[in-house]
């Protein structure tokens, strides 16, 4: 891949990653609940989902998804239901009294957080269709395709890891300011509303006409 092409793709990756979406909401929610080090496992799950989406596009399966109304709808509604589930879970999260410096934060299981992040990213068919439309524009059809997709995959994942670290860390810092159960309850319900909003947006996504 030519350096100029890669730099253009790098800029596109930053714009895409910084755009608020379900992944950013999930990262901030994890950072708020568990702190940065534990909550960042969610970001790793997001990247596994992203890597699988890139592999699907590279293998050409993304074209099938883009043209199959049934496959598109199944994945879309699974994503909607899962985001609503996260909203309910966030709404019902029990606050703890952090007024004491010795108070212990809840401990999330790494594998659970990884799976959560994976499902948030992978259950968005719009992302696969979007990459199917965007990635080929940076591909040189006369050069080896596998190497080019690997370069783009590593670039996208690296940028997204940095961005999600920022979202997770920002929320983890906010957690230090939430000293009372009431403040935590307000924040939990705010994130629950954001998850519902993300689910509502995903529900409005329509497959592009063939």
C-alpha atoms as a PDB file:
ATOM      1  CA  UNK A   1       0.000   0.000   0.000  1.00  0.00           C
ATOM      2  CA  UNK A   2       1.362   3.392  -1.016  1.00  0.00           C
ATOM      3  CA  UNK A   3       2.212   5.725   1.866  1.00  0.00           C
ATOM      4  CA  UNK A   4      -0.138   8.424   0.589  1.00  0.00           C
ATOM      5  CA  UNK A   5      -3.018   5.943   0.429  1.00  0.00           C
ATOM      6  CA  UNK A   6      -2.258   4.659   3.921  1.00  0.00           C
ATOM      7  CA  UNK A   7      -2.153   8.198   5.357  1.00  0.00           C
ATOM      8  CA  UNK A   8      -5.566   8.944   3.837  1.00  0.00           C
ATOM      9  CA  UNK A   9      -6.892   5.719   5.315  1.00  0.00           C
ATOM     10  CA  UNK A  10      -5.357   6.597   8.695  1.00  0.00           C
ATOM     11  CA  UNK A  11      -7.240   9.904   8.751  1.00  0.00           C
ATOM     12  CA  UNK A  12     -10.457   8.086   7.858  1.00  0.00           C
ATOM     13  CA  UNK A  13      -9.864   5.645  10.743  1.00  0.00           C
ATOM     14  CA  UNK A  14      -9.539   8.481  13.266  1.00  0.00           C
ATOM     15  CA  UNK A  15     -12.740  10.113  12.022  1.00  0.00           C
ATOM     16  CA  UNK A  16     -14.644   6.814  12.181  1.00  0.00           C
ATOM     17  CA  UNK A  17     -13.349   5.855  15.646  1.00  0.00           C
ATOM     18  CA  UNK A  18     -13.940   9.271  17.191  1.00  0.00           C
ATOM     19  CA  UNK A  19     -17.540   9.349  15.978  1.00  0.00           C
ATOM     20  CA  UNK A  20     -19.782   8.548  18.971  1.00  0.00           C
ATOM     21  CA  UNK A  21     -21.455   5.166  18.652  1.00  0.00           C
ATOM     22  CA  UNK A  22     -22.397   2.035  20.557  1.00  0.00           C
ATOM     23  CA  UNK A  23     -18.719   1.105  21.009  1.00  0.00           C
ATOM     24  CA  UNK A  24     -17.893   4.460  22.591  1.00  0.00           C
ATOM     25  CA  UNK A  25     -20.922   4.206  24.878  1.00  0.00           C
ATOM     26  CA  UNK A  26     -19.939   0.682  25.930  1.00  0.00           C
ATOM     27  CA  UNK A  27     -16.357   1.820  26.613  1.00  0.00           C
ATOM     28  CA  UNK A  28     -17.467   4.756  28.756  1.00  0.00           C
ATOM     29  CA  UNK A  29     -19.952   2.561  30.590  1.00  0.00           C
ATOM     30  CA  UNK A  30     -17.239  -0.007  31.377  1.00  0.00           C
ATOM     31  CA  UNK A  31     -14.791   2.672  32.498  1.00  0.00           C
ATOM     32  CA  UNK A  32     -17.443   4.230  34.719  1.00  0.00           C
ATOM     33  CA  UNK A  33     -18.369   0.937  36.369  1.00  0.00           C
ATOM     34  CA  UNK A  34     -15.018  -0.804  36.691  1.00  0.00           C
ATOM     35  CA  UNK A  35     -12.270   1.785  36.262  1.00  0.00           C
ATOM     36  CA  UNK A  36      -9.768   1.915  33.411  1.00  0.00           C
ATOM     37  CA  UNK A  37      -7.675  -1.241  33.833  1.00  0.00           C
ATOM     38  CA  UNK A  38     -10.643  -3.567  34.260  1.00  0.00           C
ATOM     39  CA  UNK A  39     -13.012  -1.694  31.956  1.00  0.00           C
ATOM     40  CA  UNK A  40     -10.511  -1.732  29.080  1.00  0.00           C
ATOM     41  CA  UNK A  41     -11.204  -5.433  28.555  1.00  0.00           C
ATOM     42  CA  UNK A  42     -14.397  -4.242  26.866  1.00  0.00           C
ATOM     43  CA  UNK A  43     -12.288  -2.393  24.274  1.00  0.00           C
ATOM     44  CA  UNK A  44     -10.385  -5.596  23.501  1.00  0.00           C
ATOM     45  CA  UNK A  45     -13.700  -7.297  22.786  1.00  0.00           C
ATOM     46  CA  UNK A  46     -14.652  -4.421  20.491  1.00  0.00           C
ATOM     47  CA  UNK A  47     -11.472  -5.011  18.490  1.00  0.00           C
ATOM     48  CA  UNK A  48     -12.135  -8.737  18.142  1.00  0.00           C
ATOM     49  CA  UNK A  49     -15.521  -7.860  16.685  1.00  0.00           C
ATOM     50  CA  UNK A  50     -13.914  -5.282  14.389  1.00  0.00           C
ATOM     51  CA  UNK A  51     -11.270  -7.762  13.231  1.00  0.00           C
ATOM     52  CA  UNK A  52     -13.947 -10.315  12.395  1.00  0.00           C
ATOM     53  CA  UNK A  53     -15.921  -7.696  10.448  1.00  0.00           C
ATOM     54  CA  UNK A  54     -12.818  -6.825   8.410  1.00  0.00           C
ATOM     55  CA  UNK A  55     -12.182 -10.518   7.751  1.00  0.00           C
ATOM     56  CA  UNK A  56     -15.775 -10.936   6.568  1.00  0.00           C
ATOM     57  CA  UNK A  57     -15.415  -8.031   4.150  1.00  0.00           C
ATOM     58  CA  UNK A  58     -12.027  -9.305   2.938  1.00  0.00           C
ATOM     59  CA  UNK A  59     -13.494 -12.762   2.327  1.00  0.00           C
ATOM     60  CA  UNK A  60     -16.334 -11.298   0.281  1.00  0.00           C
ATOM     61  CA  UNK A  61     -19.032 -12.484   2.675  1.00  0.00           C
ATOM     62  CA  UNK A  62     -19.878  -8.863   3.372  1.00  0.00           C
ATOM     63  CA  UNK A  63     -21.302  -8.614  -0.135  1.00  0.00           C
ATOM     64  CA  UNK A  64     -23.764 -11.381   0.714  1.00  0.00           C
ATOM     65  CA  UNK A  65     -24.813  -9.562   3.875  1.00  0.00           C
ATOM     66  CA  UNK A  66     -25.234  -6.332   1.952  1.00  0.00           C
ATOM     67  CA  UNK A  67     -27.609  -7.984  -0.508  1.00  0.00           C
ATOM     68  CA  UNK A  68     -29.465 -10.362   1.825  1.00  0.00           C
ATOM     69  CA  UNK A  69     -32.414  -8.712   3.559  1.00  0.00           C
ATOM     70  CA  UNK A  70     -32.881 -11.679   5.902  1.00  0.00           C
ATOM     71  CA  UNK A  71     -29.251 -11.835   7.065  1.00  0.00           C
ATOM     72  CA  UNK A  72     -29.124  -8.071   7.489  1.00  0.00           C
ATOM     73  CA  UNK A  73     -32.338  -7.994   9.540  1.00  0.00           C
ATOM     74  CA  UNK A  74     -31.337 -10.912  11.770  1.00  0.00           C
ATOM     75  CA  UNK A  75     -28.035  -9.327  12.757  1.00  0.00           C
ATOM     76  CA  UNK A  76     -29.581  -5.866  13.090  1.00  0.00           C
ATOM     77  CA  UNK A  77     -32.377  -6.943  15.445  1.00  0.00           C
ATOM     78  CA  UNK A  78     -29.997  -9.053  17.489  1.00  0.00           C
ATOM     79  CA  UNK A  79     -27.934  -5.900  17.960  1.00  0.00           C
ATOM     80  CA  UNK A  80     -31.008  -3.873  18.924  1.00  0.00           C
ATOM     81  CA  UNK A  81     -32.081  -6.448  21.523  1.00  0.00           C
ATOM     82  CA  UNK A  82     -28.561  -6.693  22.933  1.00  0.00           C
ATOM     83  CA  UNK A  83     -28.230  -2.916  23.319  1.00  0.00           C
ATOM     84  CA  UNK A  84     -31.594  -2.784  25.097  1.00  0.00           C
ATOM     85  CA  UNK A  85     -30.381  -5.595  27.372  1.00  0.00           C
ATOM     86  CA  UNK A  86     -27.279  -3.536  28.212  1.00  0.00           C
ATOM     87  CA  UNK A  87     -29.530  -0.538  28.901  1.00  0.00           C
ATOM     88  CA  UNK A  88     -31.667  -2.538  31.348  1.00  0.00           C
ATOM     89  CA  UNK A  89     -28.572  -3.936  33.043  1.00  0.00           C
ATOM     90  CA  UNK A  90     -27.047  -0.454  33.333  1.00  0.00           C
ATOM     91  CA  UNK A  91     -30.314   0.991  34.695  1.00  0.00           C
ATOM     92  CA  UNK A  92     -30.512  -1.713  37.353  1.00  0.00           C
ATOM     93  CA  UNK A  93     -26.836  -1.501  38.341  1.00  0.00           C
ATOM     94  CA  UNK A  94     -26.568  -1.089  42.097  1.00  0.00           C
ATOM     95  CA  UNK A  95     -24.707   2.030  43.258  1.00  0.00           C
ATOM     96  CA  UNK A  96     -22.158   1.830  46.027  1.00  0.00           C
ATOM     97  CA  UNK A  97     -21.110   4.381  48.593  1.00  0.00           C
ATOM     98  CA  UNK A  98     -17.772   5.728  47.367  1.00  0.00           C
ATOM     99  CA  UNK A  99     -17.563   8.425  50.021  1.00  0.00           C
ATOM    100  CA  UNK A 100     -14.782   6.487  51.700  1.00  0.00           C
ATOM    101  CA  UNK A 101     -11.440   6.211  49.902  1.00  0.00           C
ATOM    102  CA  UNK A 102     -11.324   2.564  50.972  1.00  0.00           C
ATOM    103  CA  UNK A 103     -14.545   1.755  49.096  1.00  0.00           C
ATOM    104  CA  UNK A 104     -14.102  -1.080  46.597  1.00  0.00           C
ATOM    105  CA  UNK A 105     -15.253  -0.776  43.004  1.00  0.00           C
ATOM    106  CA  UNK A 106     -17.222  -3.630  41.448  1.00  0.00           C
ATOM    107  CA  UNK A 107     -14.993  -6.189  39.729  1.00  0.00           C
ATOM    108  CA  UNK A 108     -16.036  -7.208  36.228  1.00  0.00           C
ATOM    109  CA  UNK A 109     -14.916 -10.518  34.769  1.00  0.00           C
ATOM    110  CA  UNK A 110     -12.474  -9.942  31.898  1.00  0.00           C
ATOM    111  CA  UNK A 111     -14.020 -12.597  29.646  1.00  0.00           C
ATOM    112  CA  UNK A 112     -17.506 -11.187  30.262  1.00  0.00           C
ATOM    113  CA  UNK A 113     -16.337  -7.698  29.331  1.00  0.00           C
ATOM    114  CA  UNK A 114     -14.528  -9.009  26.229  1.00  0.00           C
ATOM    115  CA  UNK A 115     -17.688 -10.837  25.120  1.00  0.00           C
ATOM    116  CA  UNK A 116     -19.762  -7.729  25.792  1.00  0.00           C
ATOM    117  CA  UNK A 117     -17.516  -5.599  23.600  1.00  0.00           C
ATOM    118  CA  UNK A 118     -17.422  -8.233  20.865  1.00  0.00           C
ATOM    119  CA  UNK A 119     -21.211  -8.470  20.688  1.00  0.00           C
ATOM    120  CA  UNK A 120     -21.639  -4.688  20.642  1.00  0.00           C
ATOM    121  CA  UNK A 121     -19.389  -4.339  17.584  1.00  0.00           C
ATOM    122  CA  UNK A 122     -20.222  -7.505  15.712  1.00  0.00           C
ATOM    123  CA  UNK A 123     -23.995  -7.136  16.003  1.00  0.00           C
ATOM    124  CA  UNK A 124     -23.957  -3.986  13.862  1.00  0.00           C
ATOM    125  CA  UNK A 125     -24.473  -4.977  10.202  1.00  0.00           C
ATOM    126  CA  UNK A 126     -24.227  -1.341   9.177  1.00  0.00           C
ATOM    127  CA  UNK A 127     -20.535  -1.434  10.097  1.00  0.00           C
ATOM    128  CA  UNK A 128     -19.914  -4.381   7.775  1.00  0.00           C
ATOM    129  CA  UNK A 129     -21.809  -2.738   4.905  1.00  0.00           C
ATOM    130  CA  UNK A 130     -19.986   0.536   5.614  1.00  0.00           C
ATOM    131  CA  UNK A 131     -16.579  -1.169   5.464  1.00  0.00           C
ATOM    132  CA  UNK A 132     -17.647  -3.007   2.320  1.00  0.00           C
ATOM    133  CA  UNK A 133     -18.205   0.400   0.726  1.00  0.00           C
ATOM    134  CA  UNK A 134     -15.138   2.144   2.179  1.00  0.00           C
ATOM    135  CA  UNK A 135     -12.262  -0.373   2.346  1.00  0.00           C
ATOM    136  CA  UNK A 136     -12.148  -1.233  -1.384  1.00  0.00           C
ATOM    137  CA  UNK A 137     -11.529   2.444  -2.164  1.00  0.00           C
ATOM    138  CA  UNK A 138      -8.093   2.124  -0.549  1.00  0.00           C
ATOM    139  CA  UNK A 139      -7.288  -1.201  -2.199  1.00  0.00           C
ATOM    140  CA  UNK A 140      -4.933  -1.551  -5.159  1.00  0.00           C
ATOM    141  CA  UNK A 141      -6.416  -4.435  -7.175  1.00  0.00           C
ATOM    142  CA  UNK A 142      -3.044  -5.053  -8.837  1.00  0.00           C
ATOM    143  CA  UNK A 143      -1.258  -5.630  -5.511  1.00  0.00           C
ATOM    144  CA  UNK A 144      -1.636  -8.600  -3.108  1.00  0.00           C
ATOM    145  CA  UNK A 145      -5.003  -8.186  -1.386  1.00  0.00           C
ATOM    146  CA  UNK A 146      -4.269 -10.125   1.816  1.00  0.00           C
ATOM    147  CA  UNK A 147      -1.358  -7.890   2.766  1.00  0.00           C
ATOM    148  CA  UNK A 148      -3.409  -4.750   2.101  1.00  0.00           C
ATOM    149  CA  UNK A 149      -6.331  -5.925   4.228  1.00  0.00           C
ATOM    150  CA  UNK A 150      -3.887  -6.866   6.996  1.00  0.00           C
ATOM    151  CA  UNK A 151      -2.369  -3.365   6.932  1.00  0.00           C
ATOM    152  CA  UNK A 152      -5.814  -1.755   7.035  1.00  0.00           C
ATOM    153  CA  UNK A 153      -7.003  -4.105   9.780  1.00  0.00           C
ATOM    154  CA  UNK A 154      -3.991  -3.400  11.988  1.00  0.00           C
ATOM    155  CA  UNK A 155      -4.380   0.342  11.363  1.00  0.00           C
ATOM    156  CA  UNK A 156      -8.098   0.400  12.206  1.00  0.00           C
ATOM    157  CA  UNK A 157      -7.682  -1.709  15.332  1.00  0.00           C
ATOM    158  CA  UNK A 158      -4.694   0.304  16.610  1.00  0.00           C
ATOM    159  CA  UNK A 159      -6.524   3.612  16.162  1.00  0.00           C
ATOM    160  CA  UNK A 160      -9.696   2.255  17.761  1.00  0.00           C
ATOM    161  CA  UNK A 161      -7.741   0.883  20.735  1.00  0.00           C
ATOM    162  CA  UNK A 162      -6.309   4.358  21.340  1.00  0.00           C
ATOM    163  CA  UNK A 163      -9.682   6.082  20.984  1.00  0.00           C
ATOM    164  CA  UNK A 164     -11.493   3.572  23.212  1.00  0.00           C
ATOM    165  CA  UNK A 165      -8.715   3.940  25.795  1.00  0.00           C
ATOM    166  CA  UNK A 166      -9.548   7.632  25.828  1.00  0.00           C
ATOM    167  CA  UNK A 167     -13.277   7.011  26.267  1.00  0.00           C
ATOM    168  CA  UNK A 168     -12.670   4.389  28.968  1.00  0.00           C
ATOM    169  CA  UNK A 169     -10.132   6.511  30.819  1.00  0.00           C
ATOM    170  CA  UNK A 170     -12.324   9.609  30.685  1.00  0.00           C
ATOM    171  CA  UNK A 171     -15.237   7.734  32.226  1.00  0.00           C
ATOM    172  CA  UNK A 172     -12.947   6.162  34.834  1.00  0.00           C
ATOM    173  CA  UNK A 173     -11.836   9.639  35.899  1.00  0.00           C
ATOM    174  CA  UNK A 174     -15.462  10.705  36.141  1.00  0.00           C
ATOM    175  CA  UNK A 175     -16.061   7.757  38.464  1.00  0.00           C
ATOM    176  CA  UNK A 176     -13.811   9.378  41.068  1.00  0.00           C
ATOM    177  CA  UNK A 177     -16.200  12.317  41.222  1.00  0.00           C
ATOM    178  CA  UNK A 178     -19.261  10.131  41.804  1.00  0.00           C
ATOM    179  CA  UNK A 179     -19.016   9.791  45.547  1.00  0.00           C
ATOM    180  CA  UNK A 180     -22.618   9.087  46.496  1.00  0.00           C
ATOM    181  CA  UNK A 181     -25.102   6.365  45.455  1.00  0.00           C
ATOM    182  CA  UNK A 182     -27.463   9.043  44.130  1.00  0.00           C
ATOM    183  CA  UNK A 183     -24.826  10.476  41.781  1.00  0.00           C
ATOM    184  CA  UNK A 184     -23.945   6.996  40.544  1.00  0.00           C
ATOM    185  CA  UNK A 185     -27.604   6.162  39.989  1.00  0.00           C
ATOM    186  CA  UNK A 186     -28.053   9.277  37.843  1.00  0.00           C
ATOM    187  CA  UNK A 187     -24.995   8.386  35.775  1.00  0.00           C
ATOM    188  CA  UNK A 188     -26.033   4.740  35.363  1.00  0.00           C
ATOM    189  CA  UNK A 189     -29.447   5.791  34.120  1.00  0.00           C
ATOM    190  CA  UNK A 190     -27.895   8.341  31.782  1.00  0.00           C
ATOM    191  CA  UNK A 191     -25.822   5.588  30.181  1.00  0.00           C
ATOM    192  CA  UNK A 192     -28.891   3.358  30.057  1.00  0.00           C
ATOM    193  CA  UNK A 193     -30.637   6.084  28.067  1.00  0.00           C
ATOM    194  CA  UNK A 194     -27.639   6.297  25.707  1.00  0.00           C
ATOM    195  CA  UNK A 195     -27.790   2.523  25.102  1.00  0.00           C
ATOM    196  CA  UNK A 196     -31.507   2.830  24.308  1.00  0.00           C
ATOM    197  CA  UNK A 197     -30.705   5.690  21.947  1.00  0.00           C
ATOM    198  CA  UNK A 198     -28.065   3.580  20.182  1.00  0.00           C
ATOM    199  CA  UNK A 199     -30.574   0.723  19.901  1.00  0.00           C
ATOM    200  CA  UNK A 200     -33.175   3.090  18.425  1.00  0.00           C
ATOM    201  CA  UNK A 201     -30.685   4.363  15.849  1.00  0.00           C
ATOM    202  CA  UNK A 202     -29.698   0.823  14.899  1.00  0.00           C
ATOM    203  CA  UNK A 203     -33.365  -0.105  14.532  1.00  0.00           C
ATOM    204  CA  UNK A 204     -33.792   2.633  11.899  1.00  0.00           C
ATOM    205  CA  UNK A 205     -30.943   1.313   9.737  1.00  0.00           C
ATOM    206  CA  UNK A 206     -32.149   0.039   6.391  1.00  0.00           C
ATOM    207  CA  UNK A 207     -30.315  -2.117   3.885  1.00  0.00           C
ATOM    208  CA  UNK A 208     -29.307  -0.083   0.861  1.00  0.00           C
ATOM    209  CA  UNK A 209     -31.360  -1.005  -2.224  1.00  0.00           C
ATOM    210  CA  UNK A 210     -29.569  -3.328  -4.596  1.00  0.00           C
END
